[in-house]
mmCIF file of C-alpha atoms in Angstrom:
data_model
loop_
_atom_site.group_PDB
_atom_site.id
_atom_site.type_symbol
_atom_site.label_atom_id
_atom_site.label_comp_id
_atom_site.label_asym_id
_atom_site.label_seq_id
_atom_site.Cartn_x
_atom_site.Cartn_y
_atom_site.Cartn_z
ATOM 1 C CA UNK A 19 8.630 15.310 7.792
ATOM 2 C CA UNK A 20 5.638 12.854 8.647
ATOM 3 C CA UNK A 21 2.798 15.096 7.481
ATOM 4 C CA UNK A 22 1.417 12.384 5.115
ATOM 5 C CA UNK A 23 1.326 9.883 7.871
ATOM 6 C CA UNK A 24 -0.576 12.428 10.083
ATOM 7 C CA UNK A 25 -3.035 13.220 6.911
ATOM 8 C CA UNK A 26 -3.699 9.489 6.613
ATOM 9 C CA UNK A 27 -4.651 8.979 10.201
ATOM 10 C CA UNK A 28 -7.401 11.606 9.975
ATOM 11 C CA UNK A 29 -11.135 10.573 9.288
ATOM 12 C CA UNK A 30 -11.877 10.359 5.534
ATOM 13 C CA UNK A 31 -14.298 13.304 5.631
ATOM 14 C CA UNK A 32 -11.612 15.518 7.296
ATOM 15 C CA UNK A 33 -9.155 14.493 4.341
ATOM 16 C CA UNK A 34 -11.695 15.299 1.732
ATOM 17 C CA UNK A 35 -12.642 18.865 3.328
ATOM 18 C CA UNK A 36 -8.799 19.513 3.629
ATOM 19 C CA UNK A 37 -8.526 18.960 -0.085
ATOM 20 C CA UNK A 38 -11.716 20.557 -1.469
ATOM 21 C CA UNK A 39 -10.851 23.927 0.259
ATOM 22 C CA UNK A 40 -9.387 25.637 -2.814
ATOM 23 C CA UNK A 41 -5.967 27.198 -1.527
ATOM 24 C CA UNK A 42 -5.767 24.956 1.648
ATOM 25 C CA UNK A 43 -6.161 21.943 -0.529
ATOM 26 C CA UNK A 44 -3.141 22.792 -2.673
ATOM 27 C CA UNK A 45 -1.111 23.316 0.498
ATOM 28 C CA UNK A 46 -2.227 19.979 1.958
ATOM 29 C CA UNK A 47 -1.702 18.110 -1.299
ATOM 30 C CA UNK A 48 1.899 19.755 -1.555
ATOM 31 C CA UNK A 49 2.722 18.885 2.008
ATOM 32 C CA UNK A 50 1.442 15.057 1.637
ATOM 33 C CA UNK A 51 3.110 14.710 -1.444
ATOM 34 C CA UNK A 52 6.715 15.891 -0.690
ATOM 35 C CA UNK A 53 6.418 14.228 2.738
ATOM 36 C CA UNK A 54 5.480 11.127 1.008
ATOM 37 C CA UNK A 55 8.488 11.417 -1.187
ATOM 38 C CA UNK A 56 10.888 12.076 1.545
ATOM 39 C CA UNK A 57 9.839 9.264 3.441
ATOM 40 C CA UNK A 58 9.742 6.726 0.617
ATOM 41 C CA UNK A 59 11.993 8.098 -2.028
ATOM 42 C CA UNK A 60 9.784 6.724 -4.632
ATOM 43 C CA UNK A 61 10.155 7.922 -8.359
ATOM 44 C CA UNK A 62 6.375 8.133 -8.615
ATOM 45 C CA UNK A 63 5.759 10.220 -5.679
ATOM 46 C CA UNK A 64 8.524 12.672 -6.872
ATOM 47 C CA UNK A 65 6.860 12.925 -10.133
ATOM 48 C CA UNK A 66 3.483 13.694 -8.506
ATOM 49 C CA UNK A 67 4.925 16.055 -6.073
ATOM 50 C CA UNK A 68 6.326 17.912 -8.963
ATOM 51 C CA UNK A 69 3.193 18.067 -10.808
ATOM 52 C CA UNK A 70 1.202 19.296 -7.864
ATOM 53 C CA UNK A 71 3.846 21.816 -7.204
ATOM 54 C CA UNK A 72 3.922 23.385 -10.703
ATOM 55 C CA UNK A 73 0.387 22.498 -11.933
ATOM 56 C CA UNK A 74 -1.355 22.170 -8.429
ATOM 57 C CA UNK A 75 -2.986 25.718 -8.850
ATOM 58 C CA UNK A 76 -5.350 23.992 -11.489
ATOM 59 C CA UNK A 77 -7.891 22.968 -8.864
ATOM 60 C CA UNK A 78 -8.882 19.774 -10.893
ATOM 61 C CA UNK A 79 -5.765 17.887 -9.361
ATOM 62 C CA UNK A 80 -6.942 18.421 -5.851
ATOM 63 C CA UNK A 81 -10.612 17.369 -7.009
ATOM 64 C CA UNK A 82 -9.210 14.164 -8.325
ATOM 65 C CA UNK A 83 -7.244 13.672 -5.234
ATOM 66 C CA UNK A 84 -10.382 14.044 -3.009
ATOM 67 C CA UNK A 85 -12.403 11.523 -5.189
ATOM 68 C CA UNK A 86 -9.491 9.152 -5.022
ATOM 69 C CA UNK A 87 -9.460 9.397 -1.245
ATOM 70 C CA UNK A 88 -13.157 8.689 -1.066
ATOM 71 C CA UNK A 89 -12.950 5.793 -3.399
ATOM 72 C CA UNK A 90 -9.468 4.165 -2.632
ATOM 73 C CA UNK A 91 -8.348 5.755 0.694
ATOM 74 C CA UNK A 92 -5.129 7.282 -0.777
ATOM 75 C CA UNK A 93 -4.103 10.021 -3.084
ATOM 76 C CA UNK A 94 -3.946 9.518 -6.900
ATOM 77 C CA UNK A 95 -0.527 7.806 -7.550
ATOM 78 C CA UNK A 96 0.619 7.633 -4.189
ATOM 79 C CA UNK A 97 2.859 4.618 -2.913
#
């Protein structure tokens, strides 16, 4: 599953737009987080994937990820 590498190859504006659309942003965040965990097997990626899975419907997490993409060019707490 290489969704995270595909996502990071996109233009920064496309990444932000994909995150700020309410339901689409949650799905994209889920796919990117789980894909990053399956590729890296990092504990931090697992914790964030679980947080986004169970608390992702609270739109604030995806907004934070969009802001972090704009500033740091990666998701919040992504390795």
